Each structure stands twice: as C-alpha cells, then as structure tokens.
JSON list of C-alpha atoms in Angstrom, two decimals:
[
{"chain": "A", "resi": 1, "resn": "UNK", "atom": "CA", "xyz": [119.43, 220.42, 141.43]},
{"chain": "A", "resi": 2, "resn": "UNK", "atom": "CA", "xyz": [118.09, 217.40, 139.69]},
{"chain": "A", "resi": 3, "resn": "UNK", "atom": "CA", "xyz": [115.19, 215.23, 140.09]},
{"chain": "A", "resi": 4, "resn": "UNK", "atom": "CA", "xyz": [115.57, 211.75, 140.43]},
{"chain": "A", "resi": 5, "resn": "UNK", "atom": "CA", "xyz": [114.23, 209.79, 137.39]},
{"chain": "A", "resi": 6, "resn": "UNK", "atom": "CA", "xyz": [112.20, 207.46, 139.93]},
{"chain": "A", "resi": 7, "resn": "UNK", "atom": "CA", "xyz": [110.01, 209.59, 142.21]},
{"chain": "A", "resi": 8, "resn": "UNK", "atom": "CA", "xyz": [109.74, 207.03, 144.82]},
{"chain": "A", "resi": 9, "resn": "UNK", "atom": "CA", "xyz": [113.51, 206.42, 145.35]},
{"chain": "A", "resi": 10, "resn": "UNK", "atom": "CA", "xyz": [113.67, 206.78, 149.01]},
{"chain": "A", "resi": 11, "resn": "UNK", "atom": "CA", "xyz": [110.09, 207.03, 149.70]},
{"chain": "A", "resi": 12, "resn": "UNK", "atom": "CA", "xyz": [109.66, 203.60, 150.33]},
{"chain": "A", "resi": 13, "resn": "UNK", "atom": "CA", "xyz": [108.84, 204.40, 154.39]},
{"chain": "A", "resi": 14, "resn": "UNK", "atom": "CA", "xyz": [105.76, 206.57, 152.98]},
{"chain": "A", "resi": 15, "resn": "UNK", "atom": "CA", "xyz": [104.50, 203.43, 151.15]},
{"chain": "A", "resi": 16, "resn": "UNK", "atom": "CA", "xyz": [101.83, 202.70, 153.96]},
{"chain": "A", "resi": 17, "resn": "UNK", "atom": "CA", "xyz": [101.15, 206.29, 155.22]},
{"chain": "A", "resi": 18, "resn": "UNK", "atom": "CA", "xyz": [97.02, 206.61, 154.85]},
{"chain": "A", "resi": 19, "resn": "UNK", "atom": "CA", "xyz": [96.96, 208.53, 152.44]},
{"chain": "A", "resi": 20, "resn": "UNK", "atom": "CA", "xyz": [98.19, 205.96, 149.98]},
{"chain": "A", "resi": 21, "resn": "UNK", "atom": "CA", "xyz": [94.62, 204.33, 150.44]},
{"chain": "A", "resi": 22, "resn": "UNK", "atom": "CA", "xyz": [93.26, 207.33, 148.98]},
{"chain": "A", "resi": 23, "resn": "UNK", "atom": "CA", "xyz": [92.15, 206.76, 144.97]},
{"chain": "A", "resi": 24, "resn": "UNK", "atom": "CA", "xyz": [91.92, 210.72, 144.38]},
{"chain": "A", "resi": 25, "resn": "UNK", "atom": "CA", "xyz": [95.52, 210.77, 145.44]},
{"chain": "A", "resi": 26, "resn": "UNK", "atom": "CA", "xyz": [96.71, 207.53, 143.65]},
{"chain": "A", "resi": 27, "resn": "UNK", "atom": "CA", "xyz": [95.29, 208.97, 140.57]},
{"chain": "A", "resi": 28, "resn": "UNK", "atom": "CA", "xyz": [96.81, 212.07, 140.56]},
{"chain": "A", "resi": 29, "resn": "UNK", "atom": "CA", "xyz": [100.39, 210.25, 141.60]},
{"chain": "A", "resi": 30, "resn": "UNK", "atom": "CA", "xyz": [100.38, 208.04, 138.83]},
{"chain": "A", "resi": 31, "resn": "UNK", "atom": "CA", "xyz": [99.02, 210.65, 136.31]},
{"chain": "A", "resi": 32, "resn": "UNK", "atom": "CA", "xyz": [101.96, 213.19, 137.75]},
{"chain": "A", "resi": 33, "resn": "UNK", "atom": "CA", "xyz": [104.77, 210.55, 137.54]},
{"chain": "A", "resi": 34, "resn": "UNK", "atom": "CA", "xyz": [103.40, 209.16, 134.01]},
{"chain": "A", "resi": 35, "resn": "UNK", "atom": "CA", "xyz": [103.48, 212.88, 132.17]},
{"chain": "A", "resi": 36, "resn": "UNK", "atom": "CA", "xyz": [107.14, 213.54, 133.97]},
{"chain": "A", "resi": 37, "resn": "UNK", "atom": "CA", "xyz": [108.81, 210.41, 132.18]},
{"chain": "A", "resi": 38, "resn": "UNK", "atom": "CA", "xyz": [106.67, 211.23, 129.04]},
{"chain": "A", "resi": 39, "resn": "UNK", "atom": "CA", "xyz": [107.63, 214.96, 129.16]},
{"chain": "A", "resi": 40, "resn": "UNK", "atom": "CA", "xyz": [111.18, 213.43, 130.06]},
{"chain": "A", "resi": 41, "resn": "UNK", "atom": "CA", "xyz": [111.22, 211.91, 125.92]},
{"chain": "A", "resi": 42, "resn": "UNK", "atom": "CA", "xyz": [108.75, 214.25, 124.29]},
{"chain": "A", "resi": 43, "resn": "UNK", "atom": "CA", "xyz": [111.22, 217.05, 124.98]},
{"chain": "A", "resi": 44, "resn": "UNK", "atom": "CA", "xyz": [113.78, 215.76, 122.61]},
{"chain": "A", "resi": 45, "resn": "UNK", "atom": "CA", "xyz": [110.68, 216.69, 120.27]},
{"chain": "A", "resi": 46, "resn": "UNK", "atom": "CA", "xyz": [110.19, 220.00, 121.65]},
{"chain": "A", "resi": 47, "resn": "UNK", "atom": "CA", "xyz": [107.14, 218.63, 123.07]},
{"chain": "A", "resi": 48, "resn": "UNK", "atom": "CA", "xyz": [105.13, 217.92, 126.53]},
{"chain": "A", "resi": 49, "resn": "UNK", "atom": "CA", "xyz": [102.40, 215.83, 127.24]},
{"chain": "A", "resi": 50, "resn": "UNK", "atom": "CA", "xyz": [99.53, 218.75, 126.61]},
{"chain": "A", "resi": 51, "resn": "UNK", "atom": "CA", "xyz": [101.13, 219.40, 122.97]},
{"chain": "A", "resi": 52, "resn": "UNK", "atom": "CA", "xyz": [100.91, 215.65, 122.21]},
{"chain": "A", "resi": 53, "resn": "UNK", "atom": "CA", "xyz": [97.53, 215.23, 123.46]},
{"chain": "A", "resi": 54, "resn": "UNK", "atom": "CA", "xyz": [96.05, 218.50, 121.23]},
{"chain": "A", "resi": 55, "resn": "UNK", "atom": "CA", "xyz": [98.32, 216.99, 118.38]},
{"chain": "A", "resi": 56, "resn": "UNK", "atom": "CA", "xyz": [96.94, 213.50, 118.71]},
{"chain": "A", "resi": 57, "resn": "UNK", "atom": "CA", "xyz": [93.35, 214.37, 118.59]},
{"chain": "A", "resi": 58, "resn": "UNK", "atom": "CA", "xyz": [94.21, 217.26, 116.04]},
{"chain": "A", "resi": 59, "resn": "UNK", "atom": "CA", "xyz": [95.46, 213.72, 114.02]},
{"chain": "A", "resi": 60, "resn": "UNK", "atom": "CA", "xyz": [92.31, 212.23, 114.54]},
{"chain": "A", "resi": 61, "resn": "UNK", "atom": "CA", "xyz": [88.90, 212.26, 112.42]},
{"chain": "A", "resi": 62, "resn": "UNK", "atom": "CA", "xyz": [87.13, 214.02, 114.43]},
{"chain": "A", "resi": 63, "resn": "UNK", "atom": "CA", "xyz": [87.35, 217.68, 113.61]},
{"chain": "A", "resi": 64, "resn": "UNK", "atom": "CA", "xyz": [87.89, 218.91, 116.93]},
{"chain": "A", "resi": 65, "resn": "UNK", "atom": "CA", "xyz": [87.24, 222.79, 117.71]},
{"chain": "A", "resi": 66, "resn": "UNK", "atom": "CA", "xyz": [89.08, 225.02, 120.50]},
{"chain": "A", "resi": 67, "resn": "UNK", "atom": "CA", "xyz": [86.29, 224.79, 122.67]},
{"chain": "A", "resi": 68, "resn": "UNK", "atom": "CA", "xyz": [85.77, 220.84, 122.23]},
{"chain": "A", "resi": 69, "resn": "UNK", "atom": "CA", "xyz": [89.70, 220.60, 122.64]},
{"chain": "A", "resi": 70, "resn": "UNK", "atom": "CA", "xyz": [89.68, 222.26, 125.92]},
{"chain": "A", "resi": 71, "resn": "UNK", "atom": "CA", "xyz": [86.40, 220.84, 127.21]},
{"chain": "A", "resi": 72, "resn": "UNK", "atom": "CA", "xyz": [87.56, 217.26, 126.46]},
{"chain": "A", "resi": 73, "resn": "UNK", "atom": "CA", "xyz": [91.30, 217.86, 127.70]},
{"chain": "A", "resi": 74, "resn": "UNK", "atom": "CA", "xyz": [89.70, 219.87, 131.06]},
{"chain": "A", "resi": 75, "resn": "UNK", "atom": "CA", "xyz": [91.74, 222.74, 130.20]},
{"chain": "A", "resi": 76, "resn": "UNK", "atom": "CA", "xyz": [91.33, 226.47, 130.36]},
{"chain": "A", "resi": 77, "resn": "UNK", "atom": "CA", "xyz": [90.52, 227.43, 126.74]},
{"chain": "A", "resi": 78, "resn": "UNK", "atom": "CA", "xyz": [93.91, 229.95, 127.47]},
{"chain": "A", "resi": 79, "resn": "UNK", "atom": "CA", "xyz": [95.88, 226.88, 127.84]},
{"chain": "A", "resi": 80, "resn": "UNK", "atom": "CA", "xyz": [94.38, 225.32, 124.71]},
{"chain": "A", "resi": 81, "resn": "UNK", "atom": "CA", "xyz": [95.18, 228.79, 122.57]},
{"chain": "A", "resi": 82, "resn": "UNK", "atom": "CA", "xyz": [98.74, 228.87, 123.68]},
{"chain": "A", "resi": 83, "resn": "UNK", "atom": "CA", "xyz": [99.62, 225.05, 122.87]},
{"chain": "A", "resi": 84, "resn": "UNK", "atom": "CA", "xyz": [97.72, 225.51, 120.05]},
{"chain": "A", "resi": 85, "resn": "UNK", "atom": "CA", "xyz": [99.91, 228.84, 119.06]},
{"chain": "A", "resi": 86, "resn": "UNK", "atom": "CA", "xyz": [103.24, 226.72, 119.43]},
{"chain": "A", "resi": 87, "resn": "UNK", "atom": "CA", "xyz": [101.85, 224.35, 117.23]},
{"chain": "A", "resi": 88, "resn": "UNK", "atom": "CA", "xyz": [100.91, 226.40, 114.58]},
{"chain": "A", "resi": 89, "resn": "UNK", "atom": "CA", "xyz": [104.50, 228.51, 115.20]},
{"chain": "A", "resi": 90, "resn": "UNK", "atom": "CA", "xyz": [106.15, 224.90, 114.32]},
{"chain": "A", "resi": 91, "resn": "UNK", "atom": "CA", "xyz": [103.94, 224.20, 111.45]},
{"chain": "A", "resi": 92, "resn": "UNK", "atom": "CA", "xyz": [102.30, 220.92, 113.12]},
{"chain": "A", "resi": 93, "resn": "UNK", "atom": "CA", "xyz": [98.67, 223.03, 113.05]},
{"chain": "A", "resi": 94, "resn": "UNK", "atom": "CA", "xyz": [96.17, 224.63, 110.87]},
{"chain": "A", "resi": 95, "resn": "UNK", "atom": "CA", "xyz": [93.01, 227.04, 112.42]},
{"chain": "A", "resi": 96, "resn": "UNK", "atom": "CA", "xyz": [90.41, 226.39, 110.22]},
{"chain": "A", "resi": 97, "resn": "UNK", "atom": "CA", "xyz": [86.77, 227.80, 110.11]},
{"chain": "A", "resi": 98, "resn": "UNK", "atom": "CA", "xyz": [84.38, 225.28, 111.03]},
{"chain": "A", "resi": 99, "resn": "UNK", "atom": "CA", "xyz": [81.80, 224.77, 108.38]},
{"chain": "A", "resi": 100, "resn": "UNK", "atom": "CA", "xyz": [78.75, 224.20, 110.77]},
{"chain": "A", "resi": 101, "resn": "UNK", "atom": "CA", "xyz": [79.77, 227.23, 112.66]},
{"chain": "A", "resi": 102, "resn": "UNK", "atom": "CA", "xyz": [82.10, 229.80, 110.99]},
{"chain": "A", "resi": 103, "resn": "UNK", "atom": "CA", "xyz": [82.45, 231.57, 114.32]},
{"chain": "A", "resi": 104, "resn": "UNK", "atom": "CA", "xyz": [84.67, 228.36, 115.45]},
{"chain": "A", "resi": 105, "resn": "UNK", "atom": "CA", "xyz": [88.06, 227.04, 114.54]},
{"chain": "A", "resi": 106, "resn": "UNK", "atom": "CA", "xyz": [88.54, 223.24, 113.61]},
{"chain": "A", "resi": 107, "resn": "UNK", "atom": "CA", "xyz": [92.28, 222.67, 114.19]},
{"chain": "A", "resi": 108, "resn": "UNK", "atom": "CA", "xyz": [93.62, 220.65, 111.59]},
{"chain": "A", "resi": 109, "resn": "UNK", "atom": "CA", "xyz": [96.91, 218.98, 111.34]},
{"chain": "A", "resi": 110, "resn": "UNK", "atom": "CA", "xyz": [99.45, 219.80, 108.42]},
{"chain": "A", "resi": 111, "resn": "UNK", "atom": "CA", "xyz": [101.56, 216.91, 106.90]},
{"chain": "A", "resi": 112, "resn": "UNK", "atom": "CA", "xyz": [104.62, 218.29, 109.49]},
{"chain": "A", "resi": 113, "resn": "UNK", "atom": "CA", "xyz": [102.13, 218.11, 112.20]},
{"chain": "A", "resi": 114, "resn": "UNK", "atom": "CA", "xyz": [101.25, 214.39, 111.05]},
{"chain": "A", "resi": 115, "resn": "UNK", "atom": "CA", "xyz": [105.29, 213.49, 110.89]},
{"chain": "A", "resi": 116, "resn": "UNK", "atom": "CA", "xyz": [105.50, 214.82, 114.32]},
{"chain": "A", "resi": 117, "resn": "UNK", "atom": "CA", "xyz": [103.07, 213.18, 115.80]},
{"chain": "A", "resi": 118, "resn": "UNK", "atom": "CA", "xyz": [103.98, 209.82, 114.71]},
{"chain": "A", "resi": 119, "resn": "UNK", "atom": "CA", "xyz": [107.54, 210.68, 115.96]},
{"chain": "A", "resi": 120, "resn": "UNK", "atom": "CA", "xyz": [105.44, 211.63, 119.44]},
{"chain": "A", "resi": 121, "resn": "UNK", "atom": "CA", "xyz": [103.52, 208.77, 119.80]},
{"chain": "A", "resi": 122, "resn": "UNK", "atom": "CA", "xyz": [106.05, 206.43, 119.53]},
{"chain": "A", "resi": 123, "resn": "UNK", "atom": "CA", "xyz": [107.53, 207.96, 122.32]},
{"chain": "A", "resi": 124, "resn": "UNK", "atom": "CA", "xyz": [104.59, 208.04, 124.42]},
{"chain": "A", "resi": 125, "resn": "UNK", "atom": "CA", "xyz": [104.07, 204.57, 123.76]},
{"chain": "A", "resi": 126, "resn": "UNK", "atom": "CA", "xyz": [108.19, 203.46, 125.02]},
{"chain": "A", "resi": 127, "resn": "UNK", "atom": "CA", "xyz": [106.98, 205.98, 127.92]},
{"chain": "A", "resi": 128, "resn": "UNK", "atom": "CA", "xyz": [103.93, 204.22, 128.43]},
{"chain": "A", "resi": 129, "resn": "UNK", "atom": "CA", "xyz": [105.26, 200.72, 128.38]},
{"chain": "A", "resi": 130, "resn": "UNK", "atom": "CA", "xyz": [108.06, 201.73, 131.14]},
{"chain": "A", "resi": 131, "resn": "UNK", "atom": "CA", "xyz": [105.44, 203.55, 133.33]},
{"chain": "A", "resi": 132, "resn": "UNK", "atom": "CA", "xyz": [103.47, 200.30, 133.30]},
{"chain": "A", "resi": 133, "resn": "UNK", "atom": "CA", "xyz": [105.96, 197.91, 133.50]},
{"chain": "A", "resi": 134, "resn": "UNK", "atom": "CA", "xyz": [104.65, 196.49, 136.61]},
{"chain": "A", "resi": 135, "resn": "UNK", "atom": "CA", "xyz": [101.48, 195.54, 135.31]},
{"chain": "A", "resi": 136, "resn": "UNK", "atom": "CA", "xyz": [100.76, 192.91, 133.25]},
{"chain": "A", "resi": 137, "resn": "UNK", "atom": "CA", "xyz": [99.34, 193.18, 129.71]},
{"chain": "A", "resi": 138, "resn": "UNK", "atom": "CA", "xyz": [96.02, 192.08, 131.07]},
{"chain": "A", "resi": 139, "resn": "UNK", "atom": "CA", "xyz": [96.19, 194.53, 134.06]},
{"chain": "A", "resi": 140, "resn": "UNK", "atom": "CA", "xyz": [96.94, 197.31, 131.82]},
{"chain": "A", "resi": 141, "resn": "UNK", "atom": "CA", "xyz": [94.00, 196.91, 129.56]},
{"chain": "A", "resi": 142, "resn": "UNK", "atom": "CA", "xyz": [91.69, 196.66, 133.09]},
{"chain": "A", "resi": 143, "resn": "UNK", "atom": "CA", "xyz": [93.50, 199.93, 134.33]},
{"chain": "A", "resi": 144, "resn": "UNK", "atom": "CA", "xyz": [92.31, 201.56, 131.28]},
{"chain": "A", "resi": 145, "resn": "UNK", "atom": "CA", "xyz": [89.14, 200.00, 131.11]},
{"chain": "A", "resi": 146, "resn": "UNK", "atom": "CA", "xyz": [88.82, 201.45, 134.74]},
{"chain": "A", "resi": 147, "resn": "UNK", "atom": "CA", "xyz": [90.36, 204.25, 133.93]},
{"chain": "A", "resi": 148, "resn": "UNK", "atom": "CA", "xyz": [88.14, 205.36, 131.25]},
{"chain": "A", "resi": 149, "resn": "UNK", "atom": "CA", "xyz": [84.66, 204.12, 132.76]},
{"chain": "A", "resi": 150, "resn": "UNK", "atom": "CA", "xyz": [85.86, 207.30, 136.23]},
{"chain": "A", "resi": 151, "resn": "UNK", "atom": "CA", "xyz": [86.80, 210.03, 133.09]},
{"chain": "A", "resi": 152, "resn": "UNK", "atom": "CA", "xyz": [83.48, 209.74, 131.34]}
]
C-alpha cells in the first residue's frame, strides 16, 4: 500500500479537532510532513533527511565532532555513528582526530561528499519551496525566525 503524497488528503474534517490548536503538535506535523517529501527526493540520492543534515554541517566550517553532531541534531550518538558509517561507506566522509582533543573525531567531508551535498541541497531546497508554498516569502523568513528563536 502507498501513501498519499499529501498527508492531509481527506483529513480536511480533522482540520478543527482541538488538537490542531496545539503548537507541540503543529510542530511535529509540519516537521513529519516536511522530512517525508524531502526523504521523498533525497532518495534518488540514496539519502534521507538525517544524512543530509550530518552532510551539510560536515560541509560547513565548523569542524563538527560526533558528540557536537549528535548534541546539535538531538540524536542518540548511535544514530549519529551509523549515518555517519554510510557516509563514510559512500565516500562522502572522513573521521578525523580532532587536534584539541585526539580522543574525538572531527568528521570531515571528502570532495565526493562535497559533490553530493550540493546535489542534496538543491533538492532540499525544491523540497523546501513546495512544503512552504503556502507561505509567503516574508512568512517564511518569520517561520524561521520563530522557528529558530523555540530550537535555541
């Protein structure tokens, strides 16, 4: 059996149950339905959502380790070895000892890892702009502003 691409189609009597006043739950609806249609392109990668995140900040300057990956992700640091093992499997990835504490890992990208993620992102982005296509450019940038001031 197949999902439906729009997880509301036929929901639309639930649209005023009381628990659609309920942020926790809004959250977590639009976060679910967001990662399913990015997960829905990312797999013609070979990707999901949590491989794209650890690649994107993996991309970034900041030098992440394990531990900061899965403290700043809110994942089990299990989760964040496993993604990280695919990653490395495909080539994307590089463990390296971290200078300031050789005990640690920095996870580095390789130039396949760097290819890939550009390939990801601009998925994520299409994904994105679909997800959000109700909202206006200005409401989007106030979601995330909003968005970002509950995370940290």
């Amino acid at each position: 059996m197949t999902m439906p691409t729009d997880p509301s189609a036929g929901l639309e009597r639930l649209l005023e149950a009381e628990l659609t006043t309920e942020p926790v739950f809004l959250m977590a609806r639009a976060a679910s339905t967001g990662s399913s249609a990015a997960n829905r392109k990312l797999a013609q990668l070979e990707l999901k959502v949590r491989h794209y995140s650890v690649l994107a900040l993996a991309c970034g300057e900041e030098q992440l380790t394990q531990r900061e990956l899965s403290q700043f992700l809110v994942l089990d640091p299990s989760q964040i070895v496993a993604i990280l093992d695919d990653l490395e499997r495909r080539g994307a990835v590089e463990r390296r000892t971290d200078p300031r504490d050789r005990r640690s890992k920095i996870i580095a990208p390789t130039a396949a890892g760097r290819k890939l993620y550009a390939q990801a992102r601009l998925l994520v982005e299409n994904s994105t702009a679909e997800s959000l296509s109700p909202l206006s450019p200005a409401e989007r940038e106030e979601l995330s502003r909003l968005l970002k001031k509950v995370a940290f």
